[in-house]
PDB file of C-alpha atoms in Angstrom:
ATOM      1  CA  UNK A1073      48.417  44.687 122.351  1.00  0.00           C
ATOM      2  CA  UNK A1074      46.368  43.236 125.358  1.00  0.00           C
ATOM      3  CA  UNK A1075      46.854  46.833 126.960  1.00  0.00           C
ATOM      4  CA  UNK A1076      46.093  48.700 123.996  1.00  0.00           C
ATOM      5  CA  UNK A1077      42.562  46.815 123.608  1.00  0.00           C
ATOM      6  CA  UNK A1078      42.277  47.275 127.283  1.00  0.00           C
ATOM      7  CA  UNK A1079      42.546  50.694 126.897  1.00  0.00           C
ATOM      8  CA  UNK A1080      40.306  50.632 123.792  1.00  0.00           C
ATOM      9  CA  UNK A1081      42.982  52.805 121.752  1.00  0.00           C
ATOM     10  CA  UNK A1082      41.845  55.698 123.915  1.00  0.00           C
ATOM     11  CA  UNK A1083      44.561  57.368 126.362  1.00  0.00           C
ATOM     12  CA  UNK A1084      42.525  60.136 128.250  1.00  0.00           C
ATOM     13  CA  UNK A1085      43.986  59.153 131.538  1.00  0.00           C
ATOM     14  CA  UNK A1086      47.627  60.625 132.409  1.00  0.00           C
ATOM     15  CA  UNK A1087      48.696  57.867 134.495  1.00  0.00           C
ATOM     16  CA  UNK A1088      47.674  55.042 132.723  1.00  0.00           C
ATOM     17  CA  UNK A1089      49.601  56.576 129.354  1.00  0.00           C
ATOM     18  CA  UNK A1090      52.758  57.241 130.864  1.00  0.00           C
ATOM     19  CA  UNK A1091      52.358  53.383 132.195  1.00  0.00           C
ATOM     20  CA  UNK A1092      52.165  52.772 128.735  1.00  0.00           C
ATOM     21  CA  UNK A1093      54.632  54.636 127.515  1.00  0.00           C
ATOM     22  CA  UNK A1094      57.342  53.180 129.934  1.00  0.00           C
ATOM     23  CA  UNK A1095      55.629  49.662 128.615  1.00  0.00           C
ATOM     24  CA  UNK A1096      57.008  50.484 125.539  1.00  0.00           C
ATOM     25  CA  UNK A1097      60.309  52.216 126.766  1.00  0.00           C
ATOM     26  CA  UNK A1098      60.977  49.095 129.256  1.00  0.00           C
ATOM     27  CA  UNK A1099      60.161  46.726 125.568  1.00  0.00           C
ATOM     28  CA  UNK A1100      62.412  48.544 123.498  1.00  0.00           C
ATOM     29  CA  UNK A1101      65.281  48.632 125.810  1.00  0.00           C
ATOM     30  CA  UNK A1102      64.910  45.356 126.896  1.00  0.00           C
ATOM     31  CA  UNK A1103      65.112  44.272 123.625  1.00  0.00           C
ATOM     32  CA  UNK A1104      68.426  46.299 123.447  1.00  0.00           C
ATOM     33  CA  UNK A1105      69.397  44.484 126.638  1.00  0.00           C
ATOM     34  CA  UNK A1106      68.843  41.342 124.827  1.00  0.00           C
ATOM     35  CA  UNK A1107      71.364  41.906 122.104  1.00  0.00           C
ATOM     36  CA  UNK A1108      74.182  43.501 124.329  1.00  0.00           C
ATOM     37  CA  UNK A1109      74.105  40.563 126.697  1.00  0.00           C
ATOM     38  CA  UNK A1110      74.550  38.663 123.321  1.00  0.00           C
ATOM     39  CA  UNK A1111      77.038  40.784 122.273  1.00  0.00           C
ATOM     40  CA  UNK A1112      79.110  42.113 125.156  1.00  0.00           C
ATOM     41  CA  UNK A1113      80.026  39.546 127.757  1.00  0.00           C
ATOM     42  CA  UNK A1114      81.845  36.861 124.598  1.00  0.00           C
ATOM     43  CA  UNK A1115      83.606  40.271 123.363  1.00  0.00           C
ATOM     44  CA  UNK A1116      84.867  40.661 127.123  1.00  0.00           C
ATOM     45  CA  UNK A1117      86.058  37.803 127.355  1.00  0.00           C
ATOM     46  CA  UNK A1118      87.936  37.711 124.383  1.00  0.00           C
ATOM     47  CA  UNK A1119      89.019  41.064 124.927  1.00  0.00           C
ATOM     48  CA  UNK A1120      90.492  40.135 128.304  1.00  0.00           C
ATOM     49  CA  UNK A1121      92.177  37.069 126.684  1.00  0.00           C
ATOM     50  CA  UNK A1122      93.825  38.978 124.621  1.00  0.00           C
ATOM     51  CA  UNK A1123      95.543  41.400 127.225  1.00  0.00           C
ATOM     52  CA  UNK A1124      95.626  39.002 129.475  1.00  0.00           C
ATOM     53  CA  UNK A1125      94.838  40.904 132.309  1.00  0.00           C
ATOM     54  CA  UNK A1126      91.147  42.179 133.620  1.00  0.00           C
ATOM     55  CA  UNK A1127      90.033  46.000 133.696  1.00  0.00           C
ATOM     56  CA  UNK A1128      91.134  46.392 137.157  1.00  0.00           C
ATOM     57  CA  UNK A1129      94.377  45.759 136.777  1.00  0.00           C
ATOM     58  CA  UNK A1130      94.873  47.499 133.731  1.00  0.00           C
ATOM     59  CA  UNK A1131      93.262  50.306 135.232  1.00  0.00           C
ATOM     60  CA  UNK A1132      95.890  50.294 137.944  1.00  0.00           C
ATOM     61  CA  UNK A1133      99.074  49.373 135.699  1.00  0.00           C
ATOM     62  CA  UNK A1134      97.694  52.685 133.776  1.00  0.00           C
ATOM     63  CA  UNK A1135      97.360  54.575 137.319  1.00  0.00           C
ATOM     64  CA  UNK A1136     100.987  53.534 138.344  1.00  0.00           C
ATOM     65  CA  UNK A1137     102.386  54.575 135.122  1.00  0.00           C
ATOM     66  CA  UNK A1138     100.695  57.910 135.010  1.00  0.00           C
ATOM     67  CA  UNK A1139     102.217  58.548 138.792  1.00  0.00           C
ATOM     68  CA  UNK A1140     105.776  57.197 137.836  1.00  0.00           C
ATOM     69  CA  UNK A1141     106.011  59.396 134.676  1.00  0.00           C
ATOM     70  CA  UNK A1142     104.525  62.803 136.830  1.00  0.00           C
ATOM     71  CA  UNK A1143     107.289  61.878 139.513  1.00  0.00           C
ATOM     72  CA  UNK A1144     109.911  61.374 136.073  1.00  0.00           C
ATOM     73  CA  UNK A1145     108.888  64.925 135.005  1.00  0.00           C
ATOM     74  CA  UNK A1146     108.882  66.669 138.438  1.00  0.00           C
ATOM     75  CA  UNK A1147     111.594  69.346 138.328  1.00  0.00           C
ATOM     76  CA  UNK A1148     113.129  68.941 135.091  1.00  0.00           C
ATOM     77  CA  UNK A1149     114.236  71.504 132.886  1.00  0.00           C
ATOM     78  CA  UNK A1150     112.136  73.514 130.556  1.00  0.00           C
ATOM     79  CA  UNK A1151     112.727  71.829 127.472  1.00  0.00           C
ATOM     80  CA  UNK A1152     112.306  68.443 128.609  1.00  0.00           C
ATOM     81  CA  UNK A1153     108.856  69.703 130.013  1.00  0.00           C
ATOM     82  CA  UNK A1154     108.209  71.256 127.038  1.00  0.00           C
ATOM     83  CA  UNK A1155     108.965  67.770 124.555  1.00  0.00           C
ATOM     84  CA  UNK A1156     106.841  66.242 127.197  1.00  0.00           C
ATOM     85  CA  UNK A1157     103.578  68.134 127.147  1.00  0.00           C
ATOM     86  CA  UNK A1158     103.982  67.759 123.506  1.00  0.00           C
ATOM     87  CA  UNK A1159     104.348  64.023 123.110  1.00  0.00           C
ATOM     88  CA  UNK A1160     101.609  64.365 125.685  1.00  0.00           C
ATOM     89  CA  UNK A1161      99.394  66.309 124.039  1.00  0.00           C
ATOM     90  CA  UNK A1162      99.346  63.881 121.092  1.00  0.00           C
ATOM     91  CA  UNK A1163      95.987  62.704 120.483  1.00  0.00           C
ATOM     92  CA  UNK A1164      95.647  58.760 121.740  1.00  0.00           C
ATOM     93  CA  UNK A1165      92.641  56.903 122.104  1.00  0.00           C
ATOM     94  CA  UNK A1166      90.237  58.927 124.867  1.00  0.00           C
ATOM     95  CA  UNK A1167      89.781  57.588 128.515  1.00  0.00           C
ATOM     96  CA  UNK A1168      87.023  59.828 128.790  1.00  0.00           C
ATOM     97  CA  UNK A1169      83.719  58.188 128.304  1.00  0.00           C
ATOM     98  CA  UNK A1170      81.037  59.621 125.554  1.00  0.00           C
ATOM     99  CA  UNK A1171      78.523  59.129 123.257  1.00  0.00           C
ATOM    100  CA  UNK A1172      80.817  58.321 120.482  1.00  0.00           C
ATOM    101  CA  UNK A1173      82.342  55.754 122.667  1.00  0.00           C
ATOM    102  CA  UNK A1174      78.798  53.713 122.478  1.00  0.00           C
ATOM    103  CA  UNK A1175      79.079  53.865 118.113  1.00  0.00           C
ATOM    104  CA  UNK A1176      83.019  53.710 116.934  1.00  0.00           C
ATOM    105  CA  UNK A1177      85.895  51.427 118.061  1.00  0.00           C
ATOM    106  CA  UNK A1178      89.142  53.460 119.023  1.00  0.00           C
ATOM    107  CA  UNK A1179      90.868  54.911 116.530  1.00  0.00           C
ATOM    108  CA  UNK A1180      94.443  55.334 117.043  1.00  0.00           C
ATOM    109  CA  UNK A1181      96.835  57.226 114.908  1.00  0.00           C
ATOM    110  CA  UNK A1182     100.437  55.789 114.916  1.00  0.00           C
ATOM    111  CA  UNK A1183     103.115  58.419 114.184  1.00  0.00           C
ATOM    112  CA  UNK A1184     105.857  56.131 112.592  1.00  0.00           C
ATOM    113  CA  UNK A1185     108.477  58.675 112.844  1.00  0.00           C
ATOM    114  CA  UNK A1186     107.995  59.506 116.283  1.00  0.00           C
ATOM    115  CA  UNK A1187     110.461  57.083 118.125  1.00  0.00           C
ATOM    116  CA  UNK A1188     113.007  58.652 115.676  1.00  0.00           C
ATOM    117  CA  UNK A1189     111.956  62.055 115.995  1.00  0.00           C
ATOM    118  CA  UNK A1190     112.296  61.407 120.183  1.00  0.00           C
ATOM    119  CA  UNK A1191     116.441  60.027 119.513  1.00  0.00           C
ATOM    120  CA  UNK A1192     117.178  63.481 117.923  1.00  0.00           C
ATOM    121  CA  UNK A1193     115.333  65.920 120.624  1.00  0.00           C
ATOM    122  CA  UNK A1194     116.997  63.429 123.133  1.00  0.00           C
ATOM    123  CA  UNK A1195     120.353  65.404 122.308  1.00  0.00           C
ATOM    124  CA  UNK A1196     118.327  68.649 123.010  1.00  0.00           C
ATOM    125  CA  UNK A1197     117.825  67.621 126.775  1.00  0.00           C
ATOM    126  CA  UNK A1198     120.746  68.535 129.378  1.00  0.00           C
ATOM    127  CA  UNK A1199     123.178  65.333 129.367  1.00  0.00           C
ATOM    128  CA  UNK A1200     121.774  65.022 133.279  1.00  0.00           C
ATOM    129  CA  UNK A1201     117.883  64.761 132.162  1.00  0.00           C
ATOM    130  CA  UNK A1202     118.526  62.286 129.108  1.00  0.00           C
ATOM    131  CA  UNK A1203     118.199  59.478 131.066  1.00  0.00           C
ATOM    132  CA  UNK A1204     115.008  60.621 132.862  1.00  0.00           C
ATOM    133  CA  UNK A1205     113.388  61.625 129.119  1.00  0.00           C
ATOM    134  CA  UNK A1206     114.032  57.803 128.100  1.00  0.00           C
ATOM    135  CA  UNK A1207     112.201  56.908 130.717  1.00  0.00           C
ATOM    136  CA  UNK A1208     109.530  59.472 129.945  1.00  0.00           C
ATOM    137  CA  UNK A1209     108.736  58.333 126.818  1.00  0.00           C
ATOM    138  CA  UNK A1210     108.992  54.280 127.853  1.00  0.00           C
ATOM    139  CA  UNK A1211     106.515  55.540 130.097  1.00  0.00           C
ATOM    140  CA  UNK A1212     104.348  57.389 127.696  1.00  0.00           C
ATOM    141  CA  UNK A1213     104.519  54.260 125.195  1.00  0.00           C
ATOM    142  CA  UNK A1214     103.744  51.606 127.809  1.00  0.00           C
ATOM    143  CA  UNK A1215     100.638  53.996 128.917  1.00  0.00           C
ATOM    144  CA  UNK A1216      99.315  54.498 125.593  1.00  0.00           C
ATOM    145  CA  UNK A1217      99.850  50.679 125.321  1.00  0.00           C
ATOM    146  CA  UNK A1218      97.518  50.092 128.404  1.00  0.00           C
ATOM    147  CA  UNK A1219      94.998  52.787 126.847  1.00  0.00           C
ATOM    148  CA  UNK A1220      94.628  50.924 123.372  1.00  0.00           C
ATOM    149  CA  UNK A1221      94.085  47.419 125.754  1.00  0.00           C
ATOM    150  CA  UNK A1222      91.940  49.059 128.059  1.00  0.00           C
ATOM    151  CA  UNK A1223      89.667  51.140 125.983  1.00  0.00           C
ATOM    152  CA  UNK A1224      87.255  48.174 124.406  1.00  0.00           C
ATOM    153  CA  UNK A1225      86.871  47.072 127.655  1.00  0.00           C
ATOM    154  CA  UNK A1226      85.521  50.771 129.320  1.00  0.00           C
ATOM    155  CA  UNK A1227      83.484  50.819 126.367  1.00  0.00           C
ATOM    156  CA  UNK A1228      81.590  47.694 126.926  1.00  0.00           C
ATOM    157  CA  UNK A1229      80.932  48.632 130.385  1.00  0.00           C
ATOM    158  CA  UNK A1230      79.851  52.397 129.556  1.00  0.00           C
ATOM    159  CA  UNK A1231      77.420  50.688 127.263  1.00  0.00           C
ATOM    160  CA  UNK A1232      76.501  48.686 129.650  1.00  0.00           C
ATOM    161  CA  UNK A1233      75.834  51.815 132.325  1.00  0.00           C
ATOM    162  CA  UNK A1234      73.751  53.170 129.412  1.00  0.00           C
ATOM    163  CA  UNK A1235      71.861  50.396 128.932  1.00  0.00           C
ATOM    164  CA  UNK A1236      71.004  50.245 132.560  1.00  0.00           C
ATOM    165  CA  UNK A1237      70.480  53.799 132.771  1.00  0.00           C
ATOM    166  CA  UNK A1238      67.652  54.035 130.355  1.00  0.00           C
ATOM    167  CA  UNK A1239      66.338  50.314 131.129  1.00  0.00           C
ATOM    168  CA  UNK A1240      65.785  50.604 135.082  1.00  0.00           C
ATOM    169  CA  UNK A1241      64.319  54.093 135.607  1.00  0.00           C
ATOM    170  CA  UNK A1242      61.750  53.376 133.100  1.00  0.00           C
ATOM    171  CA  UNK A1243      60.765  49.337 134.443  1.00  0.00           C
ATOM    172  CA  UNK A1244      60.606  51.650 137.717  1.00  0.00           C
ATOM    173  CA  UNK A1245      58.291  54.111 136.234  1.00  0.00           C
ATOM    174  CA  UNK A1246      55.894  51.141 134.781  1.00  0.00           C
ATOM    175  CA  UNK A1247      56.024  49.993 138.001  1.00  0.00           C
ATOM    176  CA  UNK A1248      54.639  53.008 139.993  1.00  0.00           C
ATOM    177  CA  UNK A1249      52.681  54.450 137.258  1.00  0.00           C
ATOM    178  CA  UNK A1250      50.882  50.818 136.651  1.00  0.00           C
ATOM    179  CA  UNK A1251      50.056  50.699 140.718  1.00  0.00           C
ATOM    180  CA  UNK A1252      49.153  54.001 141.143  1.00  0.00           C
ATOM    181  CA  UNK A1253      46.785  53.276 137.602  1.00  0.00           C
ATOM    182  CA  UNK A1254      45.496  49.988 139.478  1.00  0.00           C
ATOM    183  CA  UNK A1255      44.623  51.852 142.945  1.00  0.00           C
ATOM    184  CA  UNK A1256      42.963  54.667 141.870  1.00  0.00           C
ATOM    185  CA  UNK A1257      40.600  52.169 139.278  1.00  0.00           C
ATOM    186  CA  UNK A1258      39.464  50.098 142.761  1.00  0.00           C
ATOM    187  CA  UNK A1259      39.615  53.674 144.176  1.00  0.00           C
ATOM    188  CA  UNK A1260      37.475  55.702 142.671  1.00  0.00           C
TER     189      UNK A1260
END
């Protein structure tokens, strides 16, 4: 308000209005700070209760699994490659950040018949593989285990990064726009 009467409700110079537009910008999102910091560090913590373990580590349990079950696969048979890319290929909760990630909790589809779908293609494998597909798909289960634990917690901290992401570019442009507003006033 005190810059708006300052300005007398006029904005003919360039400078000063984008000052006051990143005013605003730097008010808004600030205010969305506010609430996230509110929000997001008690939901992290419970979230972390809950699995027990912190991103980090989840991140590399989901790293180590991913490695183990490419080295399981390496050099297998068709088929078993095959049943693979399609259990795979089944849609599990997204690692991959995006917008949706900032307005929806993960929504994850369980396929109820899959474990005993998985005992009758086991027969399908060569006898010498079926031990290596178990493994497989304990591997694939355990990983889309540590995605369903790990996702709340990458989407608190992508909001986060958002947040930021807006928040300090434009306190940065108040900044330089409100000094370079100031020094050209005692300048000219």
């Amino acid at each position: 308000l005190l810059i708006l009467l300052h300005a007398g409700f006029r904005f003919g110079n360039v400078i000063a209005t984008l000052a006051f537009v990143c005013l605003v910008g730097v008010v808004l999102t600030g205010i969305a700070g506010v609430w996230i910091y509110w929000v997001v560090p008690p939901a992290l913590t419970v979230i972390e209760e809950r699995a027990e373990r912190t991103p980090e580590e989840l991140r590399d349990d989901h790293a180590h699994v991913c490695e183990e079950l490419q080295a399981t696969v390496d050099g297998k048979s068709d088929i078993f490659r095959r049943v693979y890319q399609q259990e795979v290929s089944i849609p599990g909760v997204s690692m991959t950040p995006s917008i949706g990630w900032l307005f929806a909790p993960a929504i994850v589809e369980r396929d109820t018949a899959r474990p005993d779908r998985l005992r009758l293609i086991v027969k399908e494998i060569p006898p010498s593989e079926q031990e290596d597909f178990r493994k497989a798909m304990r591997l694939i289960f355990r990983k889309e285990k540590i995605e369903v634990s790990l996702y709340p917690q990458l989407r608190y901290d992508y909001l986060l990064k958002v947040w930021l992401t807006a928040h300090i570019p434009l306190s940065a442009g108040l900044a330089a726009f409100s000094l370079i507003h100031i020094v050209s006033v005692f300048a000219y």
